[in-house]
Short mmCIF file of C-alpha atoms in Angstrom, two decimals:
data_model
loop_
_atom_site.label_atom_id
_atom_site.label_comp_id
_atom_site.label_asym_id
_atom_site.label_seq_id
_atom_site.Cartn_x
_atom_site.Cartn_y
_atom_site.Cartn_z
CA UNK A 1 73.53 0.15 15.97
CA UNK A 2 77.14 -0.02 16.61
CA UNK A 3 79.52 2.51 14.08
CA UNK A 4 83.38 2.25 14.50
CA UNK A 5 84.94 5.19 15.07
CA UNK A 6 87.93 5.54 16.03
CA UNK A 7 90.73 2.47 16.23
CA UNK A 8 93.58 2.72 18.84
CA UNK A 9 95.99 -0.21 20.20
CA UNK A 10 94.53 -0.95 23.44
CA UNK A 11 90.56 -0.33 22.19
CA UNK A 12 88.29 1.20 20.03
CA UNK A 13 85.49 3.83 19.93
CA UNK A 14 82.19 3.50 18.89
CA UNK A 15 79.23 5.10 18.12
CA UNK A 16 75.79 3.10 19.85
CA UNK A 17 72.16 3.35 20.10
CA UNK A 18 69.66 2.91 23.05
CA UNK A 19 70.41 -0.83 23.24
CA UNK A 20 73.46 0.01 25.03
CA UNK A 21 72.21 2.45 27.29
CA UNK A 22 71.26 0.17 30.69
CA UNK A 23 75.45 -0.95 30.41
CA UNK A 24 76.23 2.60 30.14
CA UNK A 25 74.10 3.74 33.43
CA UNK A 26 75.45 0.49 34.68
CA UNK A 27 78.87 1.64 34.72
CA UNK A 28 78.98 5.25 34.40
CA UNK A 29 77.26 4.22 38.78
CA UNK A 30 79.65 1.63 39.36
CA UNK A 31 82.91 3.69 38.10
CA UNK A 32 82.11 6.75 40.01
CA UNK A 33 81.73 5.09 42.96
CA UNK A 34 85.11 3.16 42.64
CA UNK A 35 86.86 6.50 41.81
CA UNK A 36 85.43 8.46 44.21
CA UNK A 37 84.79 6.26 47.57
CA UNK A 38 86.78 3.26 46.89
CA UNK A 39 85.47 0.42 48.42
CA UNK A 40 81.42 -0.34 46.39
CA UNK A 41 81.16 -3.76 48.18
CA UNK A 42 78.57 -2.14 50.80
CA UNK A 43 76.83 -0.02 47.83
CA UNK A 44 73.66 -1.02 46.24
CA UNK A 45 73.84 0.33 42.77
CA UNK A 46 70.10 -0.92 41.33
CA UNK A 47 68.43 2.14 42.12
CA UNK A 48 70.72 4.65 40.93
CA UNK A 49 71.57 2.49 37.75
CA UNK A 50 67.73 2.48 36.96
CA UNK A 51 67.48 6.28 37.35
CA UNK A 52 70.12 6.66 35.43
CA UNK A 53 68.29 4.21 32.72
CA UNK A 54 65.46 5.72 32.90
CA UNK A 55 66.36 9.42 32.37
CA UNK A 56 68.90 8.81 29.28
CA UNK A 57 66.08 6.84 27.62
CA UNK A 58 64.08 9.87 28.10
CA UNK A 59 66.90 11.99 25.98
CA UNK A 60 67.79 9.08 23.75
CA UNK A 61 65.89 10.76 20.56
CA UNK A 62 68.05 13.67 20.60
CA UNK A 63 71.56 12.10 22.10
CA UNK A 64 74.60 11.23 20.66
CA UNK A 65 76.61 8.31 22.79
CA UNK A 66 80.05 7.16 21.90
CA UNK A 67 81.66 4.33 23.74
CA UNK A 68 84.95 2.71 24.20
CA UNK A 69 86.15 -1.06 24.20
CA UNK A 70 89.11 -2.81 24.83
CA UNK A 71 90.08 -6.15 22.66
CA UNK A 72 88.07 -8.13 24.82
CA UNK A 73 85.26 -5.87 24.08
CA UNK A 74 84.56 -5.26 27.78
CA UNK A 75 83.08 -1.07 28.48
CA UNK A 76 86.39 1.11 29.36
CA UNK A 77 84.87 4.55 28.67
CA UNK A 78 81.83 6.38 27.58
CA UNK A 79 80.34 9.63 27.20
CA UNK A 80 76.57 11.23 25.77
CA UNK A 81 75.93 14.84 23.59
CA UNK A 82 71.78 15.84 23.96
CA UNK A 83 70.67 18.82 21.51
CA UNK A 84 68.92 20.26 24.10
CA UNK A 85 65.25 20.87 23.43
CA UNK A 86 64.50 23.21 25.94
CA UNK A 87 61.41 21.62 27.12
CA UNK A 88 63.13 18.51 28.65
CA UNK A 89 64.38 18.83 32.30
CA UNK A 90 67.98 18.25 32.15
CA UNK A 91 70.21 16.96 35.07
CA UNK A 92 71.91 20.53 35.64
CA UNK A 93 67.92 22.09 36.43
CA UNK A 94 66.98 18.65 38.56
CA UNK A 95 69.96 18.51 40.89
CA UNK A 96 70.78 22.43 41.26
CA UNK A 97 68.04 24.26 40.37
CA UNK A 98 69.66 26.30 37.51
CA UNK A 99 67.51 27.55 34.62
CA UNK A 100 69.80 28.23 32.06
CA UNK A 101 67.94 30.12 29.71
CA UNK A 102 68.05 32.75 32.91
CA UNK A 103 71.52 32.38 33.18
CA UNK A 104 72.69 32.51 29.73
CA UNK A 105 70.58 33.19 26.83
CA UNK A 106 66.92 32.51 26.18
CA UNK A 107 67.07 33.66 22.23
CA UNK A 108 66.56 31.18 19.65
CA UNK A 109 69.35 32.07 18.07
CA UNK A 110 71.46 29.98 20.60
CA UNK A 111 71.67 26.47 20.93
CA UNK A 112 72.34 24.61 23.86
CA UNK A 113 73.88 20.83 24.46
CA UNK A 114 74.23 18.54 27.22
CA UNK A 115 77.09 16.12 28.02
CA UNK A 116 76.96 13.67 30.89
CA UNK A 117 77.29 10.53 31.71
CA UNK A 118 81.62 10.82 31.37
CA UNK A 119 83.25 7.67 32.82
CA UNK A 120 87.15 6.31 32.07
CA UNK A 121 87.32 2.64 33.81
CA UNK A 122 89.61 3.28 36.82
CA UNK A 123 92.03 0.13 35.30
CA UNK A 124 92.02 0.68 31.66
CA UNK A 125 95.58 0.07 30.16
CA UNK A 126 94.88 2.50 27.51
CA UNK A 127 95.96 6.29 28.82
CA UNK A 128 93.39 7.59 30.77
CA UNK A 129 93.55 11.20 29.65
CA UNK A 130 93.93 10.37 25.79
CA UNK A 131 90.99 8.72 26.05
CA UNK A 132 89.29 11.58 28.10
CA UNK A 133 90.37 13.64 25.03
CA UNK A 134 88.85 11.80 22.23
CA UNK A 135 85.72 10.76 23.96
CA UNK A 136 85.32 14.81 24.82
CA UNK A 137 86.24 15.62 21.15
CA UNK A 138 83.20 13.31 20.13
CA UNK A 139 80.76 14.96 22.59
CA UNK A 140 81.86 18.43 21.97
CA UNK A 141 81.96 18.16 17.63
CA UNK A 142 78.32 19.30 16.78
CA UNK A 143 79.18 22.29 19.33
CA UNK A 144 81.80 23.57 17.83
CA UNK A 145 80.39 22.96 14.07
CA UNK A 146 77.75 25.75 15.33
CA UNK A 147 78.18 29.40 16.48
CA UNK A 148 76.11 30.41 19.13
CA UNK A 149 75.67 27.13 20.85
CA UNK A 150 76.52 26.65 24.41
CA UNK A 151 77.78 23.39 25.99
CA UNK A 152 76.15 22.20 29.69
CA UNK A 153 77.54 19.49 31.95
CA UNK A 154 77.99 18.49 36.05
CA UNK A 155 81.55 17.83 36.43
CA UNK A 156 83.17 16.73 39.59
CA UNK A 157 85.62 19.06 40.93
CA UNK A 158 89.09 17.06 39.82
CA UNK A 159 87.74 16.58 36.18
CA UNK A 160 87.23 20.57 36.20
CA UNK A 161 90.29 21.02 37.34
CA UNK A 162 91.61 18.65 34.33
CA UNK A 163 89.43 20.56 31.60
CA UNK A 164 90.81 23.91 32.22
CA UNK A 165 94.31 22.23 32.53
CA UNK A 166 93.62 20.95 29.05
CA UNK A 167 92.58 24.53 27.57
CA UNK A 168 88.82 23.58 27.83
CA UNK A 169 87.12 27.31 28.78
CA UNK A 170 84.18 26.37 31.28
CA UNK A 171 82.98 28.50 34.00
CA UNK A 172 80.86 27.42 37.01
CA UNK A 173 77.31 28.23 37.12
CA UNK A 174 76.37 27.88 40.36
CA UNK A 175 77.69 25.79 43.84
CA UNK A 176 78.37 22.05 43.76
CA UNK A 177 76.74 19.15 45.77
CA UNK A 178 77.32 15.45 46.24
CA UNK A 179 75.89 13.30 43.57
CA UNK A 180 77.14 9.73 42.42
CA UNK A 181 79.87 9.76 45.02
CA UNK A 182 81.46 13.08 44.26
CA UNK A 183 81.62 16.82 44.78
CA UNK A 184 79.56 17.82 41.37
CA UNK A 185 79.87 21.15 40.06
CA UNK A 186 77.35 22.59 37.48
CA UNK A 187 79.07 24.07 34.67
CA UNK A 188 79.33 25.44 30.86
CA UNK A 189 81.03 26.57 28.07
CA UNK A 190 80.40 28.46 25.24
CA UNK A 191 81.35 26.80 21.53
CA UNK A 192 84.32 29.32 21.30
CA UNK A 193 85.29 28.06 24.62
CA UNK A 194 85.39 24.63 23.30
CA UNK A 195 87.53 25.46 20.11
CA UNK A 196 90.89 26.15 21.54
CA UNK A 197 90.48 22.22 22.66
CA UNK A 198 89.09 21.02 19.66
CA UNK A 199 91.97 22.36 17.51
CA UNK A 200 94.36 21.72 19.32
CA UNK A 201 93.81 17.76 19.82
CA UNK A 202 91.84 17.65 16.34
CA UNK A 203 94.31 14.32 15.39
CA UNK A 204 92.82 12.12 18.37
CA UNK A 205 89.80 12.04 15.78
CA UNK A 206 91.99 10.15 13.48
CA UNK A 207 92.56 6.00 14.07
CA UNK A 208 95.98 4.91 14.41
CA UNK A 209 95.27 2.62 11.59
CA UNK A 210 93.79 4.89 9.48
CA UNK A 211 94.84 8.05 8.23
CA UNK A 212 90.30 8.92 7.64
CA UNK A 213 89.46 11.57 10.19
CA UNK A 214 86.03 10.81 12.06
CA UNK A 215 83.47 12.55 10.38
#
């Protein structure tokens, strides 16, 4: 499955299935690298692009991924939404130990969500941070459609710094370590957190072609 989204100039934004999932752990490894270290000629990506594989098929049943092409159709961007079922061992309890029905709420009442796997090729022509905005406004949708719901991610440290610049309310639930190349910071939001954002960039959602908002 592959829905059209979203039409820009320089690419376009779809919605995929699990048959695209080993070329998103493909590059989601190979772009964090390239941001964060530089030089990936002496890196040997199988491993950690297998992992990767391996875990998001594991979530598949209950994700959400949205992807971006240029004209050529080559990967520029991609991002992943998992209702959360609270029996599945997310990312944020494997790498830092966090329970977060401890830390935030363990009442039915609340929902919770994970988005990962957030990667903007380093060379895209389209702008970077437009791009950051509509893939987020994909991921973050069924959050904000819901009270009570809570969003969880690992961000590295400069795209933290770039959600609260952009009005996104997430707070830090514990210290951050080095994973995929970076300084990785477990972190969260609650849906009213996310709203501010979502309102306020609400038109990304539209295609410049188009004047049909994604549903």
């Amino acid at each position: 499955m592959k829905r059209l989204l979203i039409t820009n100039t320089n690419y376009n934004i779809f919605q995929v299935d699990r048959s695209y999932l080993y070329k998103i752990a493909d590059f989601i490894v190979r772009e964090n690298y390239k941001h964060h270290i530089g030089d990936t000629c002496l890196v040997n990506f199988e491993q950690e692009i297998q992992y990767i594989y391996e875990e998001e098929m594991r979530y598949v049943s209950s994700s959400y991924l949205f992807v971006a092409e240029d004209t050529q159709g080559d990967l520029i961007g991609c991002i992943r939404v998992m209702a959360w079922d609270r029996h599945s061992i997310l990312p944020i309890q494997k790498i830092f130990d966090i329970d977060p029905l401890k830390e935030l709420h363990n009442s039915n009442q609340f929902s919770f969500w994970h988005v990962g796997r957030f990667a903007v090729h380093s060379c895209c022509n389209a702008s970077s941070l437009i791009l950051f905005k509509q893939l987020m406004m994909l991921a973050i949708h069924p959050i904000v459609s819901h009270t009570n719901s809570y969003m969880l991610a690992e961000s590295d440290s400069k795209l933290l710094r770039i959600m609260r610049m952009l009005s996104i309310d997430v707070k830090t639930l514990g210290r951050g370590c080095v994973y995929l190349g970076s300084d990785t910071i477990p972190i969260y939001s609650s849906s009213e957190g996310l709203r501010t954002f979502y309102k306020k960039y609400e038109l990304l959602l539209i295609s410049e072609n188009s004047k049909q908002k994604v549903a």
